Short mmCIF file of N, CA and C in Angstrom, two decimals:
data_model
loop_
_atom_site.label_atom_id
_atom_site.label_comp_id
_atom_site.label_asym_id
_atom_site.label_seq_id
_atom_site.Cartn_x
_atom_site.Cartn_y
_atom_site.Cartn_z
N MET A 13 33.10 158.27 46.76
CA MET A 13 31.81 158.91 46.57
C MET A 13 30.70 157.98 47.05
N ASP A 14 29.67 158.59 47.56
CA ASP A 14 28.51 157.85 48.03
C ASP A 14 27.76 157.26 46.84
N ARG A 15 27.29 156.05 46.98
CA ARG A 15 26.61 155.37 45.87
C ARG A 15 25.10 155.62 45.86
N GLU A 16 24.59 156.30 46.86
CA GLU A 16 23.15 156.56 46.94
C GLU A 16 22.81 157.87 46.24
N TRP A 17 21.69 157.87 45.54
CA TRP A 17 21.20 159.07 44.87
C TRP A 17 19.88 159.45 45.53
N ASN A 18 19.59 160.72 45.58
CA ASN A 18 18.29 161.12 46.11
C ASN A 18 17.45 161.71 44.98
N ASP A 19 16.18 161.80 45.24
CA ASP A 19 15.23 162.25 44.21
C ASP A 19 15.05 163.76 44.17
N SER A 20 15.76 164.49 45.02
CA SER A 20 15.54 165.92 45.11
C SER A 20 16.14 166.71 43.94
N GLN A 21 17.13 166.13 43.28
CA GLN A 21 17.74 166.81 42.13
C GLN A 21 18.29 165.78 41.16
N PRO A 22 18.55 166.19 39.92
CA PRO A 22 19.04 165.23 38.92
C PRO A 22 20.36 164.60 39.32
N ILE A 23 20.58 163.38 38.86
CA ILE A 23 21.80 162.63 39.21
C ILE A 23 23.04 163.35 38.71
N TYR A 24 23.00 163.94 37.52
CA TYR A 24 24.19 164.64 37.01
C TYR A 24 24.59 165.77 37.94
N ARG A 25 23.58 166.43 38.52
CA ARG A 25 23.85 167.54 39.44
C ARG A 25 24.45 167.02 40.75
N GLN A 26 23.93 165.89 41.23
CA GLN A 26 24.47 165.29 42.44
C GLN A 26 25.92 164.83 42.21
N LEU A 27 26.17 164.30 41.04
CA LEU A 27 27.52 163.87 40.70
C LEU A 27 28.47 165.07 40.69
N ARG A 28 28.04 166.15 40.08
CA ARG A 28 28.83 167.39 40.07
C ARG A 28 29.10 167.85 41.49
N ASP A 29 28.08 167.83 42.35
CA ASP A 29 28.23 168.28 43.73
C ASP A 29 29.20 167.39 44.51
N ARG A 30 29.20 166.10 44.21
CA ARG A 30 30.12 165.18 44.89
C ARG A 30 31.56 165.47 44.50
N VAL A 31 31.79 165.76 43.23
CA VAL A 31 33.15 166.10 42.79
C VAL A 31 33.58 167.41 43.44
N VAL A 32 32.68 168.37 43.51
CA VAL A 32 32.98 169.64 44.17
C VAL A 32 33.36 169.40 45.63
N ALA A 33 32.61 168.56 46.33
CA ALA A 33 32.91 168.25 47.73
C ALA A 33 34.29 167.60 47.85
N MET A 34 34.62 166.74 46.90
CA MET A 34 35.93 166.08 46.94
C MET A 34 37.06 167.09 46.72
N ILE A 35 36.82 168.09 45.89
CA ILE A 35 37.82 169.14 45.67
C ILE A 35 37.96 169.98 46.94
N LEU A 36 36.84 170.37 47.52
CA LEU A 36 36.88 171.19 48.74
C LEU A 36 37.52 170.44 49.90
N ASP A 37 37.28 169.15 49.99
CA ASP A 37 37.84 168.33 51.08
C ASP A 37 39.30 167.96 50.84
N GLY A 38 39.81 168.27 49.65
CA GLY A 38 41.21 167.96 49.35
C GLY A 38 41.44 166.55 48.85
N VAL A 39 40.36 165.80 48.61
CA VAL A 39 40.50 164.45 48.07
C VAL A 39 41.02 164.53 46.64
N LEU A 40 40.46 165.47 45.87
CA LEU A 40 40.95 165.76 44.52
C LEU A 40 41.68 167.09 44.57
N LYS A 41 42.92 167.10 44.11
CA LYS A 41 43.74 168.30 44.14
C LYS A 41 43.95 168.83 42.73
N GLU A 42 44.42 170.07 42.65
CA GLU A 42 44.69 170.68 41.36
C GLU A 42 45.64 169.81 40.55
N GLY A 43 45.28 169.56 39.31
CA GLY A 43 46.09 168.73 38.42
C GLY A 43 45.72 167.26 38.44
N ASP A 44 44.92 166.84 39.43
CA ASP A 44 44.50 165.44 39.51
C ASP A 44 43.50 165.12 38.40
N PRO A 45 43.55 163.91 37.88
CA PRO A 45 42.56 163.51 36.86
C PRO A 45 41.24 163.12 37.53
N LEU A 46 40.15 163.38 36.83
CA LEU A 46 38.85 162.86 37.27
C LEU A 46 38.77 161.41 36.82
N PRO A 47 38.05 160.59 37.55
CA PRO A 47 37.84 159.22 37.06
C PRO A 47 37.16 159.27 35.69
N SER A 48 37.45 158.31 34.84
CA SER A 48 36.88 158.34 33.50
C SER A 48 35.36 158.22 33.56
N VAL A 49 34.73 158.76 32.53
CA VAL A 49 33.26 158.71 32.43
C VAL A 49 32.79 157.27 32.48
N ARG A 50 33.46 156.40 31.75
CA ARG A 50 33.06 154.99 31.70
C ARG A 50 33.18 154.33 33.07
N THR A 51 34.27 154.61 33.77
CA THR A 51 34.48 154.02 35.10
C THR A 51 33.38 154.45 36.07
N VAL A 52 33.09 155.73 36.10
CA VAL A 52 32.06 156.25 37.00
C VAL A 52 30.69 155.69 36.63
N ALA A 53 30.40 155.66 35.34
CA ALA A 53 29.11 155.14 34.88
C ALA A 53 28.93 153.68 35.29
N ALA A 54 29.97 152.89 35.13
CA ALA A 54 29.89 151.47 35.49
C ALA A 54 29.80 151.29 37.00
N GLU A 55 30.62 152.02 37.72
CA GLU A 55 30.67 151.87 39.18
C GLU A 55 29.37 152.29 39.85
N TYR A 56 28.75 153.35 39.35
CA TYR A 56 27.53 153.87 39.98
C TYR A 56 26.26 153.49 39.23
N ARG A 57 26.43 152.69 38.18
CA ARG A 57 25.31 152.20 37.39
C ARG A 57 24.40 153.32 36.90
N VAL A 58 25.05 154.28 36.26
CA VAL A 58 24.32 155.38 35.63
C VAL A 58 24.75 155.46 34.18
N ASN A 59 23.96 156.14 33.40
CA ASN A 59 24.25 156.32 31.99
C ASN A 59 25.51 157.17 31.83
N PRO A 60 26.41 156.79 30.92
CA PRO A 60 27.62 157.60 30.69
C PRO A 60 27.30 159.05 30.31
N LEU A 61 26.18 159.26 29.62
CA LEU A 61 25.80 160.63 29.27
C LEU A 61 25.47 161.45 30.51
N THR A 62 24.95 160.80 31.54
CA THR A 62 24.66 161.47 32.81
C THR A 62 25.96 161.93 33.46
N VAL A 63 26.95 161.06 33.48
CA VAL A 63 28.26 161.40 34.04
C VAL A 63 28.88 162.54 33.23
N LEU A 64 28.82 162.41 31.92
CA LEU A 64 29.39 163.43 31.05
C LEU A 64 28.73 164.79 31.29
N LYS A 65 27.42 164.80 31.50
CA LYS A 65 26.72 166.05 31.74
C LYS A 65 27.17 166.68 33.06
N GLY A 66 27.37 165.86 34.09
CA GLY A 66 27.88 166.36 35.37
C GLY A 66 29.28 166.92 35.23
N TYR A 67 30.12 166.19 34.51
CA TYR A 67 31.48 166.65 34.27
C TYR A 67 31.49 167.93 33.44
N GLN A 68 30.58 168.01 32.46
CA GLN A 68 30.53 169.20 31.61
C GLN A 68 30.20 170.45 32.42
N GLU A 69 29.37 170.30 33.44
CA GLU A 69 29.08 171.45 34.30
C GLU A 69 30.36 171.95 34.97
N LEU A 70 31.21 171.01 35.39
CA LEU A 70 32.48 171.38 36.01
C LEU A 70 33.38 172.11 35.02
N VAL A 71 33.36 171.66 33.76
CA VAL A 71 34.14 172.32 32.71
C VAL A 71 33.60 173.73 32.49
N ASP A 72 32.27 173.84 32.40
CA ASP A 72 31.63 175.14 32.16
C ASP A 72 31.93 176.14 33.28
N GLU A 73 32.10 175.63 34.50
CA GLU A 73 32.40 176.49 35.65
C GLU A 73 33.89 176.81 35.75
N GLY A 74 34.70 176.24 34.88
CA GLY A 74 36.13 176.50 34.90
C GLY A 74 36.89 175.75 35.97
N LEU A 75 36.28 174.70 36.51
CA LEU A 75 36.92 173.92 37.57
C LEU A 75 37.75 172.78 37.00
N VAL A 76 37.36 172.32 35.82
CA VAL A 76 37.97 171.15 35.21
C VAL A 76 38.29 171.49 33.75
N GLU A 77 39.38 170.90 33.25
CA GLU A 77 39.69 171.07 31.83
C GLU A 77 39.83 169.70 31.19
N THR A 78 39.47 169.66 29.92
CA THR A 78 39.59 168.42 29.16
C THR A 78 40.89 168.47 28.37
N LYS A 79 41.67 167.41 28.50
CA LYS A 79 42.88 167.27 27.70
C LYS A 79 42.62 166.13 26.73
N ARG A 80 42.48 166.49 25.50
CA ARG A 80 42.09 165.52 24.47
C ARG A 80 42.97 164.28 24.50
N GLY A 81 42.30 163.14 24.60
CA GLY A 81 43.00 161.87 24.60
C GLY A 81 43.57 161.47 25.96
N ARG A 82 43.54 162.37 26.94
CA ARG A 82 44.11 162.08 28.25
C ARG A 82 43.07 162.07 29.35
N GLY A 83 41.99 162.81 29.19
CA GLY A 83 40.94 162.84 30.20
C GLY A 83 40.66 164.25 30.70
N MET A 84 40.02 164.31 31.86
CA MET A 84 39.67 165.59 32.48
C MET A 84 40.48 165.75 33.75
N PHE A 85 40.93 166.99 34.00
CA PHE A 85 41.82 167.29 35.11
C PHE A 85 41.32 168.51 35.87
N ILE A 86 41.58 168.52 37.18
CA ILE A 86 41.20 169.65 38.02
C ILE A 86 42.10 170.83 37.67
N ASN A 87 41.50 171.97 37.41
CA ASN A 87 42.25 173.18 37.06
C ASN A 87 42.97 173.77 38.26
N ALA A 88 44.05 174.47 37.99
CA ALA A 88 44.73 175.24 39.04
C ALA A 88 43.78 176.33 39.52
N GLY A 89 43.69 176.51 40.82
CA GLY A 89 42.82 177.53 41.39
C GLY A 89 41.38 177.08 41.58
N ALA A 90 41.08 175.82 41.25
CA ALA A 90 39.69 175.33 41.35
C ALA A 90 39.19 175.38 42.79
N ARG A 91 40.03 174.96 43.73
CA ARG A 91 39.60 174.92 45.14
C ARG A 91 39.31 176.32 45.66
N SER A 92 40.19 177.28 45.36
CA SER A 92 39.97 178.65 45.85
C SER A 92 38.73 179.27 45.20
N LEU A 93 38.51 178.96 43.93
CA LEU A 93 37.31 179.44 43.25
C LEU A 93 36.05 178.86 43.89
N LEU A 94 36.12 177.56 44.20
CA LEU A 94 34.98 176.91 44.86
C LEU A 94 34.75 177.47 46.25
N LEU A 95 35.82 177.66 47.00
CA LEU A 95 35.68 178.20 48.35
C LEU A 95 35.00 179.56 48.33
N GLN A 96 35.41 180.40 47.41
CA GLN A 96 34.81 181.72 47.29
C GLN A 96 33.31 181.61 46.98
N GLY A 97 32.98 180.78 46.01
CA GLY A 97 31.58 180.60 45.64
C GLY A 97 30.75 179.96 46.74
N GLU A 98 31.30 178.95 47.40
CA GLU A 98 30.58 178.27 48.47
C GLU A 98 30.38 179.18 49.67
N ARG A 99 31.37 180.02 49.96
CA ARG A 99 31.23 180.98 51.06
C ARG A 99 30.10 181.96 50.77
N GLN A 100 30.08 182.49 49.54
CA GLN A 100 29.02 183.43 49.16
C GLN A 100 27.65 182.76 49.22
N LYS A 101 27.57 181.53 48.75
CA LYS A 101 26.32 180.78 48.77
C LYS A 101 25.86 180.55 50.21
N PHE A 102 26.80 180.16 51.08
CA PHE A 102 26.48 179.95 52.49
C PHE A 102 25.94 181.22 53.13
N LEU A 103 26.65 182.34 52.91
CA LEU A 103 26.23 183.60 53.52
C LEU A 103 24.89 184.09 52.99
N ALA A 104 24.60 183.83 51.73
CA ALA A 104 23.35 184.29 51.13
C ALA A 104 22.17 183.37 51.43
N GLU A 105 22.41 182.06 51.47
CA GLU A 105 21.30 181.12 51.57
C GLU A 105 21.14 180.48 52.95
N GLU A 106 22.24 180.03 53.53
CA GLU A 106 22.15 179.27 54.78
C GLU A 106 22.28 180.13 56.03
N TRP A 107 23.20 181.08 56.01
CA TRP A 107 23.46 181.87 57.20
C TRP A 107 22.22 182.61 57.70
N PRO A 108 21.40 183.22 56.85
CA PRO A 108 20.23 183.91 57.38
C PRO A 108 19.32 182.99 58.23
N ARG A 109 19.13 181.74 57.79
CA ARG A 109 18.31 180.80 58.57
C ARG A 109 18.99 180.43 59.88
N ILE A 110 20.30 180.19 59.81
CA ILE A 110 21.06 179.85 61.02
C ILE A 110 21.04 181.02 61.99
N HIS A 111 21.26 182.21 61.49
CA HIS A 111 21.27 183.41 62.34
C HIS A 111 19.91 183.60 63.01
N GLU A 112 18.86 183.39 62.26
CA GLU A 112 17.50 183.51 62.80
C GLU A 112 17.29 182.51 63.94
N THR A 113 17.77 181.29 63.76
CA THR A 113 17.64 180.26 64.80
C THR A 113 18.45 180.64 66.04
N ILE A 114 19.65 181.16 65.83
CA ILE A 114 20.49 181.60 66.95
C ILE A 114 19.76 182.70 67.74
N GLN A 115 19.19 183.65 67.03
CA GLN A 115 18.46 184.73 67.69
C GLN A 115 17.25 184.21 68.44
N ARG A 116 16.50 183.32 67.81
CA ARG A 116 15.29 182.77 68.41
C ARG A 116 15.61 182.01 69.70
N LEU A 117 16.74 181.29 69.70
CA LEU A 117 17.13 180.50 70.87
C LEU A 117 17.89 181.32 71.91
N GLY A 118 18.25 182.53 71.56
CA GLY A 118 18.96 183.39 72.50
C GLY A 118 20.38 182.92 72.79
N LEU A 119 20.99 182.30 71.81
CA LEU A 119 22.36 181.81 72.00
C LEU A 119 23.36 182.95 71.89
N LYS A 120 24.45 182.81 72.62
CA LYS A 120 25.53 183.80 72.58
C LYS A 120 26.72 183.16 71.85
N ALA A 121 27.67 183.98 71.46
CA ALA A 121 28.86 183.49 70.76
C ALA A 121 29.59 182.43 71.59
N GLU A 122 29.65 182.64 72.90
CA GLU A 122 30.32 181.67 73.77
C GLU A 122 29.62 180.31 73.72
N ASP A 123 28.29 180.32 73.67
CA ASP A 123 27.52 179.07 73.59
C ASP A 123 27.87 178.32 72.31
N LEU A 124 27.96 179.06 71.23
CA LEU A 124 28.26 178.44 69.94
C LEU A 124 29.68 177.89 69.91
N LEU A 125 30.62 178.65 70.44
CA LEU A 125 32.00 178.19 70.46
C LEU A 125 32.18 176.99 71.38
N ASP A 126 31.52 177.01 72.53
CA ASP A 126 31.59 175.87 73.44
C ASP A 126 30.95 174.64 72.80
N GLY A 127 29.86 174.82 72.09
CA GLY A 127 29.18 173.70 71.44
C GLY A 127 29.99 173.12 70.30
N ALA A 128 30.86 173.93 69.70
CA ALA A 128 31.69 173.44 68.59
C ALA A 128 32.94 172.74 69.09
N ASN A 129 33.25 172.88 70.36
CA ASN A 129 34.44 172.26 70.94
C ASN A 129 34.12 170.81 71.28
N PRO A 130 34.79 169.84 70.61
CA PRO A 130 34.47 168.44 70.85
C PRO A 130 34.71 168.00 72.29
N ARG A 131 35.67 168.60 72.98
CA ARG A 131 35.96 168.20 74.35
C ARG A 131 34.85 168.57 75.30
N SER A 132 34.13 169.63 75.01
CA SER A 132 33.08 170.05 75.94
C SER A 132 31.69 169.65 75.47
N SER A 133 31.59 168.89 74.35
CA SER A 133 30.28 168.56 73.81
C SER A 133 29.46 167.71 74.76
N SER A 134 30.08 166.76 75.48
CA SER A 134 29.31 165.94 76.41
C SER A 134 28.83 166.77 77.58
N LYS A 135 29.66 167.73 78.02
CA LYS A 135 29.27 168.61 79.10
C LYS A 135 28.13 169.52 78.63
N ASP A 136 28.22 170.01 77.37
CA ASP A 136 27.18 170.88 76.83
C ASP A 136 25.85 170.15 76.72
N THR A 137 25.89 168.88 76.37
CA THR A 137 24.66 168.11 76.25
C THR A 137 23.96 168.04 77.59
N GLN A 138 24.73 167.88 78.66
CA GLN A 138 24.15 167.82 79.99
C GLN A 138 23.61 169.17 80.41
N LEU A 139 24.19 170.24 79.94
CA LEU A 139 23.78 171.57 80.36
C LEU A 139 22.59 172.10 79.57
N LYS A 140 22.36 171.59 78.38
CA LYS A 140 21.32 172.14 77.53
C LYS A 140 19.93 172.14 78.16
N PRO A 141 19.47 171.05 78.77
CA PRO A 141 18.13 171.09 79.34
C PRO A 141 17.98 172.17 80.40
N SER A 142 18.97 172.33 81.29
CA SER A 142 18.84 173.35 82.32
C SER A 142 18.92 174.74 81.71
N GLY A 143 19.74 174.88 80.66
CA GLY A 143 19.84 176.17 79.98
C GLY A 143 18.54 176.55 79.31
N SER A 144 17.83 175.56 78.76
CA SER A 144 16.57 175.87 78.09
C SER A 144 15.51 176.23 79.10
N ASN A 145 15.55 175.65 80.32
CA ASN A 145 14.59 176.01 81.35
C ASN A 145 14.81 177.43 81.82
N SER A 146 16.08 177.83 81.94
CA SER A 146 16.36 179.19 82.39
C SER A 146 15.87 180.21 81.36
N SER A 147 15.98 179.89 80.07
CA SER A 147 15.50 180.83 79.08
C SER A 147 13.98 180.93 79.10
N LYS A 148 13.29 179.84 79.49
CA LYS A 148 11.83 179.90 79.60
C LYS A 148 11.43 180.78 80.78
N LYS A 149 12.22 180.74 81.88
CA LYS A 149 11.90 181.54 83.05
C LYS A 149 12.03 183.02 82.73
N GLU A 150 12.98 183.36 81.84
CA GLU A 150 13.19 184.77 81.53
C GLU A 150 12.01 185.35 80.78
N ARG A 151 11.28 184.53 80.07
CA ARG A 151 10.16 185.04 79.28
C ARG A 151 9.02 185.23 80.15
#
C-alpha cells in the first residue's frame, strides 16, 4: 500500500479504498486475512481507530468478516461484488465524462483501440499531432 495520504478525503476512507484496490488487483484473495489494525496503524503512522473505521466500512459492505480472536478475512465473493459495484460506479460517474471527451475530440473506436495497444503507442504518439491538424481542417 502507498504510504502517502491526500487531503481530499478522510484517511480511513483512503485506507478502505486501498484495500478495495488490493482485492480487485488480486493482491488480497478470498479467505486472506487483512493485516492487523495495530500493524497497519504502526506502519502508516495513523491512529488505530482510523484503521478500525476503514476496516469497519469493509465489514459493513460485506467484503470482510471478523473472526473473533483470529482477525478479519476477505469474504467469499468479495471481488465479484466489488467488480459489479465498481463497474456501475464507472458507468455512472466516469464514463459520461470520458464519452464526452471522445465525442469532442472526434475519436473513433479504432483510434481508442490503437491507442490502448502498447505496441503501437509510440507510433500513435507520432501520429497524434498530424491527426489533430486534420481535424482542425475539417472544421
